[in-house]
Short mmCIF file of C-alpha atoms in Angstrom, two decimals:
data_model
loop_
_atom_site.label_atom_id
_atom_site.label_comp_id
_atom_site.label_asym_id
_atom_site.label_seq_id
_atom_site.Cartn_x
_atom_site.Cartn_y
_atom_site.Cartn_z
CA UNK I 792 -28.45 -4.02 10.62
CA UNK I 793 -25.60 -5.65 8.83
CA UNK I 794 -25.84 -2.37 5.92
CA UNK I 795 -25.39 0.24 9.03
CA UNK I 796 -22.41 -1.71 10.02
CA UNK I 797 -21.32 -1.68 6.74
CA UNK I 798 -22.06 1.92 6.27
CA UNK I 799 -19.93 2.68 9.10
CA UNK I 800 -16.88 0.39 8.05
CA UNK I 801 -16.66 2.30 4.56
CA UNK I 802 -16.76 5.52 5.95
CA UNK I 803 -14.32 4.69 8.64
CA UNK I 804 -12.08 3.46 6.21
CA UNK I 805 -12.56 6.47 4.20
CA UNK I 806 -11.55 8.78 6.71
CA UNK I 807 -8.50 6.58 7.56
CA UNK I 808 -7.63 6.46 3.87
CA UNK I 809 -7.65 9.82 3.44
CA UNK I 810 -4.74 10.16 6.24
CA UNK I 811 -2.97 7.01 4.82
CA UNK I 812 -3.64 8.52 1.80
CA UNK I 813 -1.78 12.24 2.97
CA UNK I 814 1.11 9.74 4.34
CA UNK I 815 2.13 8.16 1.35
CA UNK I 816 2.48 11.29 -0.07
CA UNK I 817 4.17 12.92 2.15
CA UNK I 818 6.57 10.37 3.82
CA UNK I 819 6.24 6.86 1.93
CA UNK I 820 6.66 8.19 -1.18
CA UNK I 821 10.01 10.60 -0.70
CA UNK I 822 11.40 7.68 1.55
CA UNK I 823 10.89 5.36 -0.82
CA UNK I 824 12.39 7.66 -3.53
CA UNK I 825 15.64 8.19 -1.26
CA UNK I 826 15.92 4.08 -0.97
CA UNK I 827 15.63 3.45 -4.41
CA UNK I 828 17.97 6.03 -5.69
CA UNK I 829 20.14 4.98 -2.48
CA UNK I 830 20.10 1.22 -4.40
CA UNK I 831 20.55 2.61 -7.30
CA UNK I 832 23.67 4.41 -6.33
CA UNK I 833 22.35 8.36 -7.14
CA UNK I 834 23.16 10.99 -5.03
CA UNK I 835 19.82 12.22 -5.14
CA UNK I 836 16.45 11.27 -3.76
CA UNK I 837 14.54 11.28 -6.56
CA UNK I 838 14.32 8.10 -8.88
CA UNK I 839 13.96 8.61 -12.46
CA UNK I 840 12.11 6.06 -14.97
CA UNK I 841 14.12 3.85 -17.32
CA UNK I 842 13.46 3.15 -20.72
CA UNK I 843 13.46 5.93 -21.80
CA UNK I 844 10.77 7.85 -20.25
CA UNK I 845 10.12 9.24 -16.61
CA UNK I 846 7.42 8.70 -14.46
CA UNK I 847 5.45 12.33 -13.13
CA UNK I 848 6.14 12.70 -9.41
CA UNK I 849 2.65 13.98 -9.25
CA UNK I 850 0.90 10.95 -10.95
CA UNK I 851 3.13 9.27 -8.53
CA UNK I 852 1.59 10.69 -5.45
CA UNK I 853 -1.96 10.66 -7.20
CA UNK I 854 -2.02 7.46 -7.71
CA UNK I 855 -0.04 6.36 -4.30
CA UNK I 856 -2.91 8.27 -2.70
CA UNK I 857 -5.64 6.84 -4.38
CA UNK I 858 -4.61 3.61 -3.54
CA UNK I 859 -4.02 3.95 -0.16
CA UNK I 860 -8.00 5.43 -0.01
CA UNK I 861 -9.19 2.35 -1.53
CA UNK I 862 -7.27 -0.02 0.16
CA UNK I 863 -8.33 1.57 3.42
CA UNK I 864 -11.79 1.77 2.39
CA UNK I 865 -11.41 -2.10 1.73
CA UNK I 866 -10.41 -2.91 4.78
CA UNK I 867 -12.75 -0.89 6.39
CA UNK I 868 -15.63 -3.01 5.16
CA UNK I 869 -14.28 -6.10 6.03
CA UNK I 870 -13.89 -4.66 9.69
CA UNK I 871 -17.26 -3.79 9.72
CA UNK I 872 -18.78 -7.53 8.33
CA UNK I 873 -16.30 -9.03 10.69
CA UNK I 874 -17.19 -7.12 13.56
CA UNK I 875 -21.14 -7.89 13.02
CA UNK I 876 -20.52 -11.41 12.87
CA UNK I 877 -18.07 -11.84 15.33
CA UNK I 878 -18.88 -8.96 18.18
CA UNK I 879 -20.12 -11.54 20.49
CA UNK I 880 -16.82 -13.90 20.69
CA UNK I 881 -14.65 -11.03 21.09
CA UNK I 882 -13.10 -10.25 24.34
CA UNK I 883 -13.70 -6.82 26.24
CA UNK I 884 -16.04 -4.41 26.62
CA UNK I 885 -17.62 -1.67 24.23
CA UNK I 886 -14.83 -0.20 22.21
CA UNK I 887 -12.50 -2.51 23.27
CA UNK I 888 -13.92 -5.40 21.21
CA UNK I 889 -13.23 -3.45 17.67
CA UNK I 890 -9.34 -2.94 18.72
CA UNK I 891 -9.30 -6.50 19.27
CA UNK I 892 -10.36 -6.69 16.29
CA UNK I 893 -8.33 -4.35 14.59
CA UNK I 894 -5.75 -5.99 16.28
CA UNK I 895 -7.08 -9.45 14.49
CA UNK I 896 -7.30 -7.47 11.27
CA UNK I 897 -3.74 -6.48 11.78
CA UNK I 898 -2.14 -9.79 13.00
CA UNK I 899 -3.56 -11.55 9.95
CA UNK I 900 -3.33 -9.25 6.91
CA UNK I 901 0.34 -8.15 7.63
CA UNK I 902 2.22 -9.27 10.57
CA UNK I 903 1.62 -13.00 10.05
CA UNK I 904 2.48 -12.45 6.34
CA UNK I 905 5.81 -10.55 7.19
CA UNK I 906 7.10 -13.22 10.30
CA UNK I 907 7.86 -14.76 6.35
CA UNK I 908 7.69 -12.46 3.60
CA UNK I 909 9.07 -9.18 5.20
CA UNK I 910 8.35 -5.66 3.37
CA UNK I 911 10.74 -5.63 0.33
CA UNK I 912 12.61 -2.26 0.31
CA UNK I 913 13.13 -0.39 -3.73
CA UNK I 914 15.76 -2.04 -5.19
CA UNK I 915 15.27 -5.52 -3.77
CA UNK I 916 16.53 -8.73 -5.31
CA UNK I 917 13.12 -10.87 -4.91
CA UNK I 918 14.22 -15.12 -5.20
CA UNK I 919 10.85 -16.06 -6.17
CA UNK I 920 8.76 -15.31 -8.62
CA UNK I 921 5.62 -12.72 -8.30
CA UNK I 922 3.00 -15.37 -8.69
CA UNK I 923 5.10 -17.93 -5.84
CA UNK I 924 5.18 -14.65 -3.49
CA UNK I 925 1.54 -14.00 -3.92
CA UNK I 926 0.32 -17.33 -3.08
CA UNK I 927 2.25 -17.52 -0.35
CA UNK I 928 0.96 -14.34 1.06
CA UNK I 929 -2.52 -15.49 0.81
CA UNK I 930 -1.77 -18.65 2.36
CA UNK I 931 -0.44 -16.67 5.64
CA UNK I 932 -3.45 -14.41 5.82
CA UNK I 933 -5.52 -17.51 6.16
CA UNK I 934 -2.90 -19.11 8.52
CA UNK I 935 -3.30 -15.51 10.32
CA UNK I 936 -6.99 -15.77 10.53
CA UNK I 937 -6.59 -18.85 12.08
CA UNK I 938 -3.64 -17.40 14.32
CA UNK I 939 -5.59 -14.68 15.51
CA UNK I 940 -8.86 -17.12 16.20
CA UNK I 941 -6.74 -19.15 18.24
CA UNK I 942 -5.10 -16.50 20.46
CA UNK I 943 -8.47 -14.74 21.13
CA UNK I 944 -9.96 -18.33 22.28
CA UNK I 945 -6.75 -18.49 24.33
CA UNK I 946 -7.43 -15.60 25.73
CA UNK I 947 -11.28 -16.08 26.46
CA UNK I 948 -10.53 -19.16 28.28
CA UNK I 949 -7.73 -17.83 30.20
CA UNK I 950 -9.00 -14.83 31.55
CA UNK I 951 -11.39 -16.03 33.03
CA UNK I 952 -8.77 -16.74 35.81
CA UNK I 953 -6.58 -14.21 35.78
CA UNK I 954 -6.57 -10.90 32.80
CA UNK I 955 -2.63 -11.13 33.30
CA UNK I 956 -2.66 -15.23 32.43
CA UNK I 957 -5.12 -14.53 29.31
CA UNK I 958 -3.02 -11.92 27.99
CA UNK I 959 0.05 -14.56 28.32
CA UNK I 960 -2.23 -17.24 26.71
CA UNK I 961 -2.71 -15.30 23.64
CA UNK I 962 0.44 -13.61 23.28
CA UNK I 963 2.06 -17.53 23.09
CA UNK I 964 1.19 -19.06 19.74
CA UNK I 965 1.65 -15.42 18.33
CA UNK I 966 5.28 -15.66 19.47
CA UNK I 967 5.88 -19.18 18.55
CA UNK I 968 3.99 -18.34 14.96
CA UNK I 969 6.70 -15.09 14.96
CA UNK I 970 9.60 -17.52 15.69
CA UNK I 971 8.74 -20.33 13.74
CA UNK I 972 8.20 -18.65 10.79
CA UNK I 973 11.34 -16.39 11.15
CA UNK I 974 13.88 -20.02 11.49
CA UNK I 975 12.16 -22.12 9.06
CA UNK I 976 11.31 -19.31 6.25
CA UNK I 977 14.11 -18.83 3.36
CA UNK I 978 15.61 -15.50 2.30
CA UNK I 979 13.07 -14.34 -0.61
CA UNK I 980 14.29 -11.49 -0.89
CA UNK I 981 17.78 -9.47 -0.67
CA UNK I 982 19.07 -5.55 -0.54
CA UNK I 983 23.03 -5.94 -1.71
CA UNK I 984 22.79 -2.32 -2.93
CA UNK I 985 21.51 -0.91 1.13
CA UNK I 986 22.76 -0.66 4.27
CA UNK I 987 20.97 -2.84 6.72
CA UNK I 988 19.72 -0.07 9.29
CA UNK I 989 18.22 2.00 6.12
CA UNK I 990 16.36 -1.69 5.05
CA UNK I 991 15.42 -1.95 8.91
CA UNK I 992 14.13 1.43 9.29
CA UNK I 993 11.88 1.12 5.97
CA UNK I 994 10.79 -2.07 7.03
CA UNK I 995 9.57 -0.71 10.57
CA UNK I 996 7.94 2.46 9.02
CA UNK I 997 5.93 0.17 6.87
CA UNK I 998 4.75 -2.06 9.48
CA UNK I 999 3.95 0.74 11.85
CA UNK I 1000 1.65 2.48 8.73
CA UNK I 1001 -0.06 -0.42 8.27
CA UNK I 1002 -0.79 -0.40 12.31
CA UNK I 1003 -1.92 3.05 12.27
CA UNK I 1004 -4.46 2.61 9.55
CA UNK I 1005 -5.80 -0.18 11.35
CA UNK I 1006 -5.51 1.79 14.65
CA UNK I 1007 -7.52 4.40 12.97
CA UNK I 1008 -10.28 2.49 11.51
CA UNK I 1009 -10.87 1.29 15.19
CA UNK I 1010 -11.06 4.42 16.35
CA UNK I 1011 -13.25 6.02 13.42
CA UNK I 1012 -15.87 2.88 13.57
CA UNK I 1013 -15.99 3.06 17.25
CA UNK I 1014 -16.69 7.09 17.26
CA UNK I 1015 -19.58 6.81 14.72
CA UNK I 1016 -21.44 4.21 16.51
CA UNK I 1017 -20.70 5.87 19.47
CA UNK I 1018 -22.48 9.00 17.46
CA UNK I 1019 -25.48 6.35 16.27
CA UNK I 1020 -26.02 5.50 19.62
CA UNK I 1021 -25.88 9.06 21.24
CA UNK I 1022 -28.65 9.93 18.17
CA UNK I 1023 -31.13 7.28 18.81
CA UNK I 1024 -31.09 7.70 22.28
CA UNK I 1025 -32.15 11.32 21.42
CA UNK I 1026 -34.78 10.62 19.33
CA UNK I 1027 -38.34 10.17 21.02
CA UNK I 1028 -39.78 6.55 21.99
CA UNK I 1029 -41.92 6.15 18.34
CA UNK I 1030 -39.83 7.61 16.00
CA UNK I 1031 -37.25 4.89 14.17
CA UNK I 1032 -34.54 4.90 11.81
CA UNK I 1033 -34.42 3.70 8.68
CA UNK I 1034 -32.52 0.74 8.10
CA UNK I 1035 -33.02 -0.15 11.25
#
């Protein structure tokens, strides 16, 4: 059972990689292009390589695609092991449970992360070191998991009086979390070279990406077992699937 969720995950995150995938290309990368040479003080949006060589705009993209697939792909399996494990505990009904989810998936891989460590534009004067960033990142996705487990108990606990008083419930240690975490966190990073609505604006666009793609996996996992369902149904009483 667990290998048809996972089959579904993967190709779920495929098909929402290959649209992250088309956005990178297409938006991410030109945008970020524009900030760095912005930073950089060029007129133009194109950034050129430094010592002494320059980087192909169409490895660029290639490889800013690629990633994006396999990223997506990634996070579409751990959607789908998630979501076997955990269907039962999550609140709502049919479809609703794997946008909780994705909503889960979301809080804890990058909005937790960013109440602290917000998206770093091109051009950004970083105050810690790579390795100090990246541990600290990986400590808030586990302090995210843990977010997101508390506000769906919240919630499941709460609702059960009121939908209105649930949805309160768990929106209050996400807030807190978002406010804490905003106060107590120091600057690690700086943009001296960008104006702060072009920093802003890259900063949203990246945050509402990385919503989308999880937004889409949702919607792609729910649609195929939606399609599983619809096909068993169909098929007669003694006939089964494999893998089943």
């Amino acid at each position: 059972m667990i290998h048809d969720y996972l089959q579904r995950g993967v190709a779920a995150g495929l098909v929402a990689g290959l649209a992250y995938g088309l956005y990178m290309v297409l938006v991410a990368n030109p945008l970020g292009g524009y900030v760095e040479a912005a930073a950089s003080g060029h007129d133009g949006g194109h950034a050129h390589g430094h010592a002494g060589y320059v980087v192909s705009e169409t490895t660029t993209a290639a490889v800013s695609a690629a990633s994006g697939v396999l990223w997506a792909i990634f996070l579409g399996g751990v959607f789908a092991v998630a979501f076997y494990f955990l269907e039962p505990a999550l609140p709502g009904r049919g479809d609703v449970k794997a946008y909780v989810l994705a909503g889960a998936g979301f809080l804890s891989v990058s909005l937790t992360p960013w109440f602290a460590l917000p998206p770093a534009a091109p051009g950004a004067v970083h105050q810690y070191a790579i390795d100090t960033r990246l541990a600290a990142y990986l400590g808030l996705v586990v302090a995210g998991i843990a977010l997101s487990a508390v506000a769906i108990r919240a919630y499941n606990r709460f609702a059960q009086r009121h939908v209105g008083l649930g949805i309160l419930a768990a929106a209050a240690p996400i807030l807190a979390t978002a406010v804490v975490l905003s106060i107590l966190t120091p600057t690690v990073a700086t943009h001296p070279t960008l104006p702060a609505d072009l920093v802003a604006a890259y900063r949203g666009l990246v945050v509402l990406s990385q919503a989308a793609l999880w937004l889409l996996i949702a919607g792609t996992f729910t649609r195929l077992q939606r399609w599983n369902s619809t096909d068993r149904s169909a098929r007669p009483a003694g006939e089964t699937l494999p893998n089943s």
